[in-house]
mmCIF file of C-alpha atoms and ligand atoms in Angstrom:
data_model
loop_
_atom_site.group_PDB
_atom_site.id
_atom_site.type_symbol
_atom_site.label_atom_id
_atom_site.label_comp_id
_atom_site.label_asym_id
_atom_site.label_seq_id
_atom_site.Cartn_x
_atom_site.Cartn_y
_atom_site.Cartn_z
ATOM 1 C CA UNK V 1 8.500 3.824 26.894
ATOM 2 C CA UNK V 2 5.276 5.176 25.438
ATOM 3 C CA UNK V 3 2.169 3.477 23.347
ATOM 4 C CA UNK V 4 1.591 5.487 20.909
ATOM 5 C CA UNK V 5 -1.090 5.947 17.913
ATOM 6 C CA UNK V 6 0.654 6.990 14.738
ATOM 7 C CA UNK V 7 -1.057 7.433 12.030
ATOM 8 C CA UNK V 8 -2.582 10.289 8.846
ATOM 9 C CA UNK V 9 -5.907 10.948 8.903
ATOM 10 C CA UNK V 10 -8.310 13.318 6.652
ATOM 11 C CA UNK V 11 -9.280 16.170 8.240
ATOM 12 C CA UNK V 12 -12.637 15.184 8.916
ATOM 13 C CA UNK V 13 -11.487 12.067 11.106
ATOM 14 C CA UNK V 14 -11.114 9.032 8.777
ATOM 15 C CA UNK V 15 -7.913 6.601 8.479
ATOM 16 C CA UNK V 16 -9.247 5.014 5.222
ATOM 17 C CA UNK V 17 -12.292 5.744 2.859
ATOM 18 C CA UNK V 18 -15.233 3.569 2.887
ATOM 19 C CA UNK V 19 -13.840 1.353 0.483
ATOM 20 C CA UNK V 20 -10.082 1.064 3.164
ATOM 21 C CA UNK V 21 -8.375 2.419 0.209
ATOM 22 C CA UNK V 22 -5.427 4.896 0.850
ATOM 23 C CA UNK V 23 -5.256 6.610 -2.423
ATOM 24 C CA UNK V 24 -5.987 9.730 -0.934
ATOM 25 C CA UNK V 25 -3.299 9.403 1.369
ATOM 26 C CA UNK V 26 -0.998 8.086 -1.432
ATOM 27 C CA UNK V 27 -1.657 10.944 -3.982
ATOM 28 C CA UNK V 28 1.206 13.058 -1.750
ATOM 29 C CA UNK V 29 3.911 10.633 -2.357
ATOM 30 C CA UNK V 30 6.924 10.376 -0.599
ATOM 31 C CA UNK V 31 6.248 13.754 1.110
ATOM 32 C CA UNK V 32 8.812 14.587 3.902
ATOM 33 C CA UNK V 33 7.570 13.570 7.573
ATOM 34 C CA UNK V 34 8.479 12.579 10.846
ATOM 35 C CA UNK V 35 8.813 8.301 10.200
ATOM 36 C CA UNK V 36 11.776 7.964 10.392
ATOM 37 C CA UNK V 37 12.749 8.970 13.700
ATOM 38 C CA UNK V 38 9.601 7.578 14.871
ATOM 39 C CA UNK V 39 10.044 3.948 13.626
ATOM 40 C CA UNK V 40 13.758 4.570 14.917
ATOM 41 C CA UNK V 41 12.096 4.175 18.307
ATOM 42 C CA UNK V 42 9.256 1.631 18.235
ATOM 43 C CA UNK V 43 10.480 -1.644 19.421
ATOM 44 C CA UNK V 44 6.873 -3.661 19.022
ATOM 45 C CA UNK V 45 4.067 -3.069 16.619
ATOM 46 C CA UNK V 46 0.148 -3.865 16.861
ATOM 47 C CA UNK V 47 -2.321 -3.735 14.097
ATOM 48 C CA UNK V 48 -5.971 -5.166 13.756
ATOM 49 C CA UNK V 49 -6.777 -7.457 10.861
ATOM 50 C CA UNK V 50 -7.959 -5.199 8.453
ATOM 51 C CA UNK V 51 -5.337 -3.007 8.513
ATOM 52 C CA UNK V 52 -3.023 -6.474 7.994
ATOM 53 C CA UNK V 53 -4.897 -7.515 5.513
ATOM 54 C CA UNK V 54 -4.452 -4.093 3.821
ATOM 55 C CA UNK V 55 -0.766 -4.927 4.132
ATOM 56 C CA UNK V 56 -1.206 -8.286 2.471
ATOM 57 C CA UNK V 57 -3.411 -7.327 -0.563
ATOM 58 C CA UNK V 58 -1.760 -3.791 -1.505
ATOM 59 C CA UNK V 59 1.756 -5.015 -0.703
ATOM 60 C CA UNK V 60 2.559 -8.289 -0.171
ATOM 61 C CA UNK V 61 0.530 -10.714 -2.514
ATOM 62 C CA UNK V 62 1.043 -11.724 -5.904
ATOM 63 C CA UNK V 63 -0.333 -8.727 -8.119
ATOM 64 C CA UNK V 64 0.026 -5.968 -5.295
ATOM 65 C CA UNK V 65 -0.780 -2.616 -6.279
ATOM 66 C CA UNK V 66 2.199 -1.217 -4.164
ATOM 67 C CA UNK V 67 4.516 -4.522 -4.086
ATOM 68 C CA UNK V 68 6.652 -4.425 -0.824
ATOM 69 C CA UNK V 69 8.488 -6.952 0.956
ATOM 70 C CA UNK V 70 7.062 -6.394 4.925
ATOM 71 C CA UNK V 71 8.862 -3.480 6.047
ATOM 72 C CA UNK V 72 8.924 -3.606 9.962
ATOM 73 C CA UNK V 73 12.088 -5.690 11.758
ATOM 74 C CA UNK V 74 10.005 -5.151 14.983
ATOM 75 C CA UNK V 75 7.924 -8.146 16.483
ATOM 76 C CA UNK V 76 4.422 -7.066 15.297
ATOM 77 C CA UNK V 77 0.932 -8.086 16.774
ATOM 78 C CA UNK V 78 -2.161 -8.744 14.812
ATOM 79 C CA UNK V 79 -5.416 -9.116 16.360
ATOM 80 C CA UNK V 80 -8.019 -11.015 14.429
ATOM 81 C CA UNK V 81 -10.511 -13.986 15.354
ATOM 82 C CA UNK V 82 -9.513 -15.589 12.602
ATOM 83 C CA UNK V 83 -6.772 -17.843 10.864
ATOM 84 C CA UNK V 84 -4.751 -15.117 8.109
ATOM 85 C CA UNK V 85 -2.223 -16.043 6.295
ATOM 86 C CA UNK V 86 1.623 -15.293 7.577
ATOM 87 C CA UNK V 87 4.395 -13.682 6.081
ATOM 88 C CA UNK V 88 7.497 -15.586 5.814
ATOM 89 C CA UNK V 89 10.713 -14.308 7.289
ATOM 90 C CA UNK V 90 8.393 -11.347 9.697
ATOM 91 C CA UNK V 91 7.925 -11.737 13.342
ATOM 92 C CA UNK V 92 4.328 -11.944 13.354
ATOM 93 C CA UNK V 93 2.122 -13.348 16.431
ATOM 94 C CA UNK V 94 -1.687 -13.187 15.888
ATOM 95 C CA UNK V 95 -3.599 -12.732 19.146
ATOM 96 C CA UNK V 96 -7.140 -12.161 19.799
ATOM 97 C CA UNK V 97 -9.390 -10.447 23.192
ATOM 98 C CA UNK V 98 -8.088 -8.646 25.505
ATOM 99 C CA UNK V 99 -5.654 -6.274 24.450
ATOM 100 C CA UNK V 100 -4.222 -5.931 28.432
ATOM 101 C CA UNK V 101 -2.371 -9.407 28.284
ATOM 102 C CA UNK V 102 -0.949 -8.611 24.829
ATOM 103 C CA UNK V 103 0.695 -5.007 25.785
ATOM 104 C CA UNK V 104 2.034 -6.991 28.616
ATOM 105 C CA UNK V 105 4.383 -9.028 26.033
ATOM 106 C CA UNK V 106 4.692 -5.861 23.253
ATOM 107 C CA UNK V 107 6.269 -4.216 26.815
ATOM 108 C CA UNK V 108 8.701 -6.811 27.255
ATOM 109 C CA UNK V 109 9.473 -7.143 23.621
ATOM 110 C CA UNK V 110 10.100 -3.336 23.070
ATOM 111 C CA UNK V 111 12.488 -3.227 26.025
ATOM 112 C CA UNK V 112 12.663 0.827 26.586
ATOM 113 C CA UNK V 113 11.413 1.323 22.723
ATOM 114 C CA UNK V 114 7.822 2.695 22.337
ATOM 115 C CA UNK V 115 4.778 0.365 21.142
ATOM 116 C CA UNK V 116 3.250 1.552 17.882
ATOM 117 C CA UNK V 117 -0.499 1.301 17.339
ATOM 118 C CA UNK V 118 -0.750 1.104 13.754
ATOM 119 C CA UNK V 119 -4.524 0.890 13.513
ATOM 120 C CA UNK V 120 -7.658 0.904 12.984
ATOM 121 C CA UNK V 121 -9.305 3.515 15.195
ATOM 122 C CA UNK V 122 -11.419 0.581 17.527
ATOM 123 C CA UNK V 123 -7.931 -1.187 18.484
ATOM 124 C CA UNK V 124 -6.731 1.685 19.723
ATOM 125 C CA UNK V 125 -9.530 2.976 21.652
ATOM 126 C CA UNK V 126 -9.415 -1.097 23.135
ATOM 127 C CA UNK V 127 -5.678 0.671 24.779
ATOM 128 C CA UNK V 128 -7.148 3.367 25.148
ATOM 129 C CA UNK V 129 -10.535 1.539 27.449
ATOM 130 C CA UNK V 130 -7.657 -0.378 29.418
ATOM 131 C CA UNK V 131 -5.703 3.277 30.223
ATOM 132 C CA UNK V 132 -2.932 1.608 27.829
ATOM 133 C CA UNK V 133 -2.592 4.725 24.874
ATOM 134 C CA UNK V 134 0.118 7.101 26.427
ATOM 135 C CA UNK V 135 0.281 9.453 22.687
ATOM 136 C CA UNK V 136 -2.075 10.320 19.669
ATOM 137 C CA UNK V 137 0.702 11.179 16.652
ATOM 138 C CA UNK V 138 -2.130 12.426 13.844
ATOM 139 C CA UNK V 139 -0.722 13.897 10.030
ATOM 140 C CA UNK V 140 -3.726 15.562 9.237
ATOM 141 C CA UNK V 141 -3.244 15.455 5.318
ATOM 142 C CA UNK V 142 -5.799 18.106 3.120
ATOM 143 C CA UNK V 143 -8.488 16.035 2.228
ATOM 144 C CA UNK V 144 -12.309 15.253 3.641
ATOM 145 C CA UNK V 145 -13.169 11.958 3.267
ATOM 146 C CA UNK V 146 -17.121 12.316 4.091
ATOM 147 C CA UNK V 147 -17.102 8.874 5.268
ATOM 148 C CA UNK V 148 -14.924 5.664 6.298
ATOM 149 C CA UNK V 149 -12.863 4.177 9.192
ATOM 150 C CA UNK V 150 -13.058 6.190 12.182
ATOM 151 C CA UNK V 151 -9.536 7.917 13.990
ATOM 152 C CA UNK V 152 -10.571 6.948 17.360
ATOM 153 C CA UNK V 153 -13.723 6.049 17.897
ATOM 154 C CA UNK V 154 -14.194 7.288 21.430
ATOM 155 C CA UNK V 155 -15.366 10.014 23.637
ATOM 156 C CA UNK V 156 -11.632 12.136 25.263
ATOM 157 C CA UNK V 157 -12.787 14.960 26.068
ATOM 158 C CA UNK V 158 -12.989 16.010 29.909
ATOM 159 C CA UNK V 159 -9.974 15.871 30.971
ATOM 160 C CA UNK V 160 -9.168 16.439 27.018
ATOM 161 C CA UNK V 161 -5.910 15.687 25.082
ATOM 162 C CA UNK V 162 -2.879 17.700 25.523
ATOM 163 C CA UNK V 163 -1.473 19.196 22.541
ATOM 164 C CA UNK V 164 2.502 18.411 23.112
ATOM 165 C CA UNK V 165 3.272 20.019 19.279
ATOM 166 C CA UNK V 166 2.294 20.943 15.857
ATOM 167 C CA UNK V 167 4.084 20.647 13.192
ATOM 168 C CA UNK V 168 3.891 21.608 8.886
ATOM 169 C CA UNK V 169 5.314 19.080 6.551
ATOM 170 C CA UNK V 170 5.160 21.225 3.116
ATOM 171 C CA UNK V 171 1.575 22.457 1.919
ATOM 172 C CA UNK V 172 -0.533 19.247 2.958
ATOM 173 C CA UNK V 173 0.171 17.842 6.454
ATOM 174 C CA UNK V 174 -0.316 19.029 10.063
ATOM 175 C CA UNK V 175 1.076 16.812 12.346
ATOM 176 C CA UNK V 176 -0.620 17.073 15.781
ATOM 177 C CA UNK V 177 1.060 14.823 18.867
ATOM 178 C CA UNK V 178 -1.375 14.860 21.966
ATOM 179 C CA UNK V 179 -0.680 13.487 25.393
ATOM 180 C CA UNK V 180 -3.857 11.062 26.203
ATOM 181 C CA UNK V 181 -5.153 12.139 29.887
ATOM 182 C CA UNK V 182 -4.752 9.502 32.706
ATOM 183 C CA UNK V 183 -7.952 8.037 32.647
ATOM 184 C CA UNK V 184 -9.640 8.423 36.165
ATOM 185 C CA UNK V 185 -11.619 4.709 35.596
ATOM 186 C CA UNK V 186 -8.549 3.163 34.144
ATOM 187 C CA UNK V 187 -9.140 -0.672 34.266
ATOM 188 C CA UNK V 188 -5.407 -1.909 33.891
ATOM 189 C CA UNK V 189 -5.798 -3.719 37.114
HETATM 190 N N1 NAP N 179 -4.218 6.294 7.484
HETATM 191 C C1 NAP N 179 -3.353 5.407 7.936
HETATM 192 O O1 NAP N 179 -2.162 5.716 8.072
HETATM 193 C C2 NAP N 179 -3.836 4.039 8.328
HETATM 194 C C3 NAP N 179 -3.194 3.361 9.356
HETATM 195 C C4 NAP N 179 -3.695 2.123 9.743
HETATM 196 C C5 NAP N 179 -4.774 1.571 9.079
HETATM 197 N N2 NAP N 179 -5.344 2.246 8.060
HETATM 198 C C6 NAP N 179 -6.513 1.684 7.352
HETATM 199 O O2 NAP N 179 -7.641 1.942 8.167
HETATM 200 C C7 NAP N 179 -8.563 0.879 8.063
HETATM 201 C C8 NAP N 179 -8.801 0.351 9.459
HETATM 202 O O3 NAP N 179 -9.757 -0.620 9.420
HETATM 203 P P1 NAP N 179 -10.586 -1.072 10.707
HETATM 204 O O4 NAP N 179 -11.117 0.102 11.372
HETATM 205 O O5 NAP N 179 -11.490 -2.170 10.236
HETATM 206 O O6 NAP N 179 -9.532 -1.628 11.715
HETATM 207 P P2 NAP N 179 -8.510 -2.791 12.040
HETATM 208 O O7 NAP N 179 -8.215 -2.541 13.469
HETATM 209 O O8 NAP N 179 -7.365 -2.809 11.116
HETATM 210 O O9 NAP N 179 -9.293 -4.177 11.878
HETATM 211 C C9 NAP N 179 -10.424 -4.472 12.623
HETATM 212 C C10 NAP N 179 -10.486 -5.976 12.799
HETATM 213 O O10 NAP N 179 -9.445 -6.401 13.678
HETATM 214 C C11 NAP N 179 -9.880 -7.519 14.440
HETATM 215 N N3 NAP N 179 -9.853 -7.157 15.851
HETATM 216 C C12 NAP N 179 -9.884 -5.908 16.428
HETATM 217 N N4 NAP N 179 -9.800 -6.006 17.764
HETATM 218 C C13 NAP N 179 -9.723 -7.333 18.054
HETATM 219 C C14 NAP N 179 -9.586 -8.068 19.258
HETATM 220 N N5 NAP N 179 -9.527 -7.477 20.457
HETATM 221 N N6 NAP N 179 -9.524 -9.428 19.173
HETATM 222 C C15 NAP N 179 -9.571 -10.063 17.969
HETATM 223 N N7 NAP N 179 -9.687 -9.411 16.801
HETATM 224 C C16 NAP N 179 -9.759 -8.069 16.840
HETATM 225 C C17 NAP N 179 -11.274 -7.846 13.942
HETATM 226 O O11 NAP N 179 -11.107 -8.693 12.818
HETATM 227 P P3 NAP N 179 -11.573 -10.233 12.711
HETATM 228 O O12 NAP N 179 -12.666 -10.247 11.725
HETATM 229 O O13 NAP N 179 -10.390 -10.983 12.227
HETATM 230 O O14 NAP N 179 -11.989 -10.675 14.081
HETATM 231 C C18 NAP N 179 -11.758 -6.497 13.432
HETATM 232 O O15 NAP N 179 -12.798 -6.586 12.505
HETATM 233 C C19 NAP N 179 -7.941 -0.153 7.128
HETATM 234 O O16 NAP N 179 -8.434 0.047 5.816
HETATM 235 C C20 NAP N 179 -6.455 0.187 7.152
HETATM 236 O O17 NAP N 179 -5.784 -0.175 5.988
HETATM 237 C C21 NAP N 179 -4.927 3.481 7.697
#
């Protein structure tokens, strides 16, 4: 079992403009990629509140731009401080702090399935201060952004990531998948 951060980024770093729109990432439509053998494997999903909210606004409200019913049979875990709405039928616990206590129940969950960090770039680098990110999956798509939410807002970079593969999805993605060093002050404990 791995936690892993999957996600497309530009190629200067960003997840979403400054404005968390995706229609940069969007303009490539349903170009062909690795998803679905990844999601084959993910047996528990976590996400931070924007990113849900994202979810809720572009896909699941009244009026959504991209109207989708929630796509992900896995339990999923939102962080936020605050009191979002639900989605009915979706296995959705909110949970908020420490992200050590809540990989301890996305383990159990997943069984021997991976954990999928959906996003944004701070929630991961929480796993990532614990010694809890085991895999960086990045589709570098052919766009700068100049400015917006950060990949991974941390320092990895002695011992640095270990490029496991790259790989060409037609003439716009690079998808990079790193191993993530053992941290030598890993704080799991
Ligand atoms: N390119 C892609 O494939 C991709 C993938 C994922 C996301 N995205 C986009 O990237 C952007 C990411 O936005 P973001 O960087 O703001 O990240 P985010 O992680 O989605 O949301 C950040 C928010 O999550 C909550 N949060 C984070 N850690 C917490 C903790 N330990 N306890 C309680 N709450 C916590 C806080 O919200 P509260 O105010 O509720 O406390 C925080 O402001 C979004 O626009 C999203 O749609 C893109």
């Amino acid at each position: 079992m791995k936690t892993q951060y999957y996600t497309a980024a530009s190629l200067d770093g960003f997840i979403a403009d400054s404005h968390h729109s995706l229609d940069w990432l969007f303009q490539f439509g349903e170009a062909e990629d690795s998803y679905p053998n990844f999601i084959d494997e993910v047996g528990a999903i976590a996400m931070g509140a924007t990113t849900y909210e994202w979810i809720l606004t572009h896909q699941i409200n009244e009026g959504a731009d991209r109207p989708q019913a929630w796509s992900y049979e896995q339990p999923a875990w939102v962080f936020t401080s605050r009191i979002l709405p639900a989605i009915e039928g979706a296995d959705i616990r909110f949970v908020k702090g420490d992200v050590l206590p809540v990989h301890q129940e996305m383990m159990a969950a997943a069984g021997n399935k991976n954990i999928w960090l959906v996003g944004g770039g701070d929630l991961v680098g929480q796993f990532y201060d614990r010694g809890l990110l085991d895999e960086v999956i990045v589709s570098i798509a052919s766009v700068t952004l100049g400015s917006g939410a950060p990949l991974l807002p941390r320092t990895i970079a002695t011992p640095p990531l270990r490029l496991l593969s790259a790989k060409v999805y037609g003439d716009a993605f690079a998808e990079l998948h790193y191993e993530v060093p053992v941290r030598p002050d890993r704080t799991t404990a």
